[in-house]
Amino acid sequence: METVERQIRNGVFISIEGPEGAGKSTHLNRLKDALATEGYDVILTREPGGTTISDSIRALLLDAGNDNMTSLTELLLYAAARAQHMQEVIIPSLQAGRVVLCDRFTDSTIAYQGYGRGLDIQLIKHLNDLATGAVYPHLTIILDLDPALGLERVNRFRHGGQDSKDRLEREDISFHQRIRKGFLRLAAKEPARYRIIDASRSIENVFASLFATVTDYLRHGRQQS
Ligand code: TYD
């Protein structure tokens, strides 16, 4: 029987990470369209979410009314949403040879629940392995920016100045600073998998860097790895 590793060898798995307000959703929608125009068979998905069950879990996680959720409950819910997403969407898409773009993945759990909430990083890595079946992105792009700027963007654009931030966005600035530091540490430890893009620049500049990074990887990176 073929191993999962062999079965997924034709697909390319790319995750995009970063603090709040880095503009991931806007860029990922554009990136998906641009790659499809180039002829790639591409799917855009997100965490938490990507399936009906995972989207129900997402609603629980982001509901600002659930302000008494414990950090462990939060961690287990992200893992549960991921386990379903892997089996229903990510693994079948990789097996079909598609390019999978995922808006947040396991690095968010290490950054938010590990560096942000202070849960044990080794425990999180074990849970990530369990939920993913040890299938990880080939390439992870971090859209990096100062959380103060990111949260200001979230307030200005996404919520139109209204107080409708989700449960995570409501955390204080030091929580978000720890998360940024977490992402940068992960990238520093495993530079082959990560690319960091400065997301404080204009949308056009950020997108140009993102598109160049991904197309360069799709054309050359996989052969080298
Ligand atoms: P979302 O609205 O998608 O945020 P963003 O647009 O910034 O990506 O909400 C996802 C939230 O869940 C976001 O605050 C990050 C958080 N998160 C975790 O805390 N742990 C995780 O494992 C994942 C995947 C996301």
Coordinates of C-alpha atoms and ligand atoms in Angstrom, one line a residue:
M1 CA 0.0 0.0 0.0
E2 CA 1.3 3.5 -0.9
T3 CA 2.1 5.7 2.1
V4 CA 0.4 9.0 2.5
E5 CA 3.7 10.6 1.8
R6 CA 4.0 8.9 -1.6
Q7 CA 0.4 9.6 -2.5
I8 CA 0.6 13.3 -1.9
R9 CA 3.9 13.8 -3.7
N10 CA 2.3 15.4 -6.7
G11 CA 0.5 18.2 -4.9
V12 CA 2.0 21.3 -3.5
F13 CA 1.0 22.5 -0.1
I14 CA 1.5 26.2 0.7
S15 CA 0.4 27.9 3.9
I16 CA 0.1 31.6 4.5
E17 CA 0.5 32.9 8.1
G18 CA 0.9 36.2 9.9
P19 CA -0.5 38.4 12.6
E20 CA -4.0 40.0 12.4
G21 CA -4.6 42.6 9.7
A22 CA -1.7 41.4 7.4
G23 CA -4.2 41.2 4.5
K24 CA -4.0 37.5 4.0
S25 CA -7.6 37.0 2.8
T26 CA -7.3 39.7 0.1
H27 CA -4.0 38.5 -1.1
L28 CA -5.0 34.9 -1.1
N29 CA -8.0 35.4 -3.3
R30 CA -6.0 37.3 -5.8
L31 CA -3.2 34.8 -5.7
K32 CA -5.6 31.9 -6.3
D33 CA -7.0 33.7 -9.4
A34 CA -3.5 34.6 -10.7
L35 CA -2.2 31.1 -10.3
A36 CA -5.3 29.7 -12.1
T37 CA -4.7 32.1 -14.9
E38 CA -1.1 30.7 -15.1
G39 CA -2.7 27.2 -15.6
Y40 CA -2.2 25.8 -12.1
D41 CA -5.0 23.6 -10.6
V42 CA -5.3 25.5 -7.4
I43 CA -7.6 25.4 -4.3
L44 CA -7.9 28.0 -1.6
T45 CA -8.9 26.9 1.8
R46 CA -8.6 28.2 5.4
E47 CA -8.2 27.3 9.0
P48 CA -10.1 27.0 11.2
G49 CA -12.6 26.0 8.5
G50 CA -12.6 24.5 5.1
T51 CA -15.4 21.9 5.7
T52 CA -18.9 22.1 7.2
I53 CA -17.8 20.6 10.5
S54 CA -14.7 22.7 10.7
D55 CA -16.7 25.9 10.0
S56 CA -19.0 25.0 12.9
I57 CA -16.0 24.7 15.1
R58 CA -14.7 28.0 13.7
A59 CA -17.9 29.7 14.8
L60 CA -17.4 28.5 18.3
L61 CA -13.8 29.6 18.3
L62 CA -14.3 33.1 17.0
D63 CA -17.6 33.9 18.9
A64 CA -16.7 36.9 21.1
G65 CA -19.4 35.7 23.5
N66 CA -17.3 32.6 24.4
D67 CA -15.0 34.7 26.5
N68 CA -14.7 32.0 29.2
M69 CA -13.2 29.4 26.8
T70 CA -10.1 27.8 28.4
S71 CA -6.8 27.8 26.5
L72 CA -6.9 24.0 26.4
T73 CA -10.4 23.9 24.9
E74 CA -9.3 26.4 22.3
L75 CA -6.3 24.3 21.4
L76 CA -8.3 21.1 21.1
L77 CA -11.0 22.8 19.0
Y78 CA -8.3 24.1 16.5
A79 CA -6.9 20.6 16.4
A80 CA -10.3 19.0 15.8
A81 CA -11.2 21.5 13.0
R82 CA -7.8 20.6 11.4
A83 CA -8.2 16.8 11.6
Q84 CA -11.5 17.1 9.7
H85 CA -10.0 19.6 7.2
M86 CA -7.1 17.3 6.5
Q87 CA -9.2 14.2 5.7
E88 CA -11.9 16.0 3.8
V89 CA -10.0 18.6 1.8
I90 CA -6.2 18.9 2.1
I91 CA -5.1 15.3 1.7
P92 CA -7.5 14.5 -1.2
S93 CA -6.4 17.7 -3.0
L94 CA -2.7 16.9 -2.6
Q95 CA -3.4 13.3 -3.8
A96 CA -5.1 14.8 -6.9
G97 CA -1.9 16.8 -7.6
R98 CA -3.4 20.2 -6.8
V99 CA -1.8 23.4 -5.4
V100 CA -3.3 23.8 -2.0
L101 CA -3.2 27.4 -0.6
C102 CA -4.2 27.4 3.1
D103 CA -5.0 30.6 5.0
R104 CA -3.3 29.7 8.3
F105 CA -2.3 26.2 9.4
T106 CA -0.2 24.6 12.2
D107 CA 2.2 27.5 12.7
S108 CA -0.8 29.6 13.8
T109 CA -1.4 27.1 16.6
I110 CA 2.2 27.3 17.7
A111 CA 2.2 31.1 17.5
Y112 CA -1.3 31.7 19.1
Q113 CA -1.8 28.9 21.5
G114 CA 1.9 28.4 22.2
Y115 CA 3.6 31.8 22.2
G116 CA 0.3 33.7 22.7
R117 CA -1.6 31.6 25.4
G118 CA 1.6 30.0 26.9
L119 CA 0.6 26.3 26.3
D120 CA 3.4 23.8 26.0
I121 CA 4.9 23.9 22.5
Q122 CA 5.8 20.2 22.6
L123 CA 2.2 19.3 23.4
I124 CA 1.0 21.5 20.5
K125 CA 3.5 19.8 18.1
H126 CA 2.2 16.4 19.1
L127 CA -1.4 17.5 18.6
N128 CA -0.4 19.0 15.3
D129 CA 1.2 15.7 14.2
L130 CA -1.9 13.9 15.3
A131 CA -4.3 16.2 13.4
T132 CA -2.3 16.4 10.2
G133 CA -1.0 12.8 10.1
A134 CA 2.4 14.6 9.9
V135 CA 1.5 16.1 6.5
Y136 CA 3.0 19.7 6.6
P137 CA 3.3 22.5 4.0
H138 CA 6.1 22.4 1.6
L139 CA 6.3 26.2 1.8
T140 CA 5.0 28.6 4.4
I141 CA 4.8 32.3 3.8
I142 CA 4.6 34.8 6.7
L143 CA 3.0 38.1 5.9
D144 CA 4.8 40.0 8.6
L145 CA 3.8 43.3 10.2
D146 CA 3.7 45.1 13.5
P147 CA 0.5 44.0 15.3
A148 CA -0.2 47.6 16.2
L149 CA -0.5 48.4 12.5
G150 CA -2.4 45.2 11.8
L151 CA -5.0 45.7 14.5
E152 CA -5.5 49.3 13.4
R153 CA -6.1 48.0 9.8
V154 CA -8.6 45.4 11.2
N155 CA -10.5 48.2 13.0
R156 CA -10.4 50.6 10.1
F157 CA -11.3 48.3 7.2
R158 CA -12.8 45.1 8.4
H159 CA -15.1 46.4 11.1
G160 CA -15.7 49.8 9.6
G161 CA -14.7 51.2 13.0
Q162 CA -17.5 49.2 14.8
D163 CA -16.7 47.2 17.9
S164 CA -17.3 43.8 16.3
K165 CA -13.9 42.2 16.7
D166 CA -13.7 38.4 17.1
R167 CA -12.6 36.6 20.3
L168 CA -8.9 36.6 19.2
E169 CA -8.8 40.1 17.9
R170 CA -10.0 41.3 21.2
E171 CA -6.8 40.2 23.0
D172 CA -4.4 42.9 24.1
I173 CA -1.4 44.1 22.1
S174 CA 1.2 42.1 24.1
F175 CA -0.6 38.9 23.1
H176 CA -0.3 39.9 19.4
Q177 CA 3.3 40.9 19.8
R178 CA 4.1 37.5 21.2
I179 CA 2.4 35.9 18.2
R180 CA 4.5 37.9 15.8
K181 CA 7.6 36.9 17.6
G182 CA 6.5 33.3 17.5
F183 CA 6.1 33.3 13.8
L184 CA 9.5 34.9 13.3
R185 CA 11.2 32.4 15.6
L186 CA 9.6 29.5 13.7
A187 CA 10.9 30.9 10.4
A188 CA 14.4 31.4 11.9
K189 CA 14.6 27.8 13.0
E190 CA 13.6 26.3 9.7
P191 CA 14.6 28.8 7.0
A192 CA 14.2 26.2 4.1
R193 CA 10.4 26.1 4.6
Y194 CA 9.6 29.7 5.3
R195 CA 9.6 33.0 3.4
I196 CA 8.9 36.3 5.2
I197 CA 7.2 39.1 3.3
D198 CA 7.0 42.6 4.7
A199 CA 3.3 43.3 4.8
S200 CA 3.5 46.9 6.0
R201 CA 4.0 48.0 2.4
S202 CA 1.3 48.8 -0.1
I203 CA -1.1 46.1 -1.2
E204 CA 0.4 46.1 -4.7
N205 CA 4.0 45.7 -3.4
V206 CA 3.0 42.9 -1.0
F207 CA 1.1 41.1 -3.7
A208 CA 4.0 41.4 -6.2
S209 CA 6.3 39.8 -3.6
L210 CA 3.8 37.1 -2.7
F211 CA 3.2 36.2 -6.4
A212 CA 6.9 36.1 -7.2
T213 CA 7.7 34.0 -4.2
V214 CA 5.0 31.4 -4.9
T215 CA 5.6 31.2 -8.7
D216 CA 9.3 30.9 -8.2
Y217 CA 8.7 28.0 -5.7
L218 CA 6.3 26.3 -8.1
R219 CA 8.7 26.5 -11.0
H220 CA 12.0 25.8 -9.2
G221 CA 11.6 25.1 -5.5
R222 CA 10.0 21.6 -5.7
Q223 CA 12.7 20.2 -7.9
Q224 CA 15.4 21.2 -5.5
S225 CA 13.7 19.9 -2.3
Ligands
TYD1 P1 -9.7 34.8 10.9 O1 -10.8 35.8 10.9 O2 -9.5 33.9 9.8 O3 -8.3 35.7 11.2 P2 -7.3 36.2 10.1 O4 -8.1 37.0 9.1 O5 -6.4 37.1 10.9 O6 -6.6 35.0 9.6 O7 -9.7 34.1 12.3 C1 -8.8 33.0 12.6 C2 -8.3 33.3 14.0 O8 -7.9 32.1 14.6 C3 -7.1 34.2 14.0 O9 -7.2 35.1 15.1 C4 -6.0 33.3 14.3 C5 -6.6 32.2 15.1 N1 -6.0 30.9 15.1 C6 -5.4 30.3 16.2 O10 -5.4 31.0 17.3 N2 -4.9 29.1 16.2 C7 -4.9 28.3 15.0 O11 -4.4 27.1 15.0 C8 -5.5 28.9 13.8 C9 -5.5 28.1 12.5 C10 -6.0 30.2 13.9

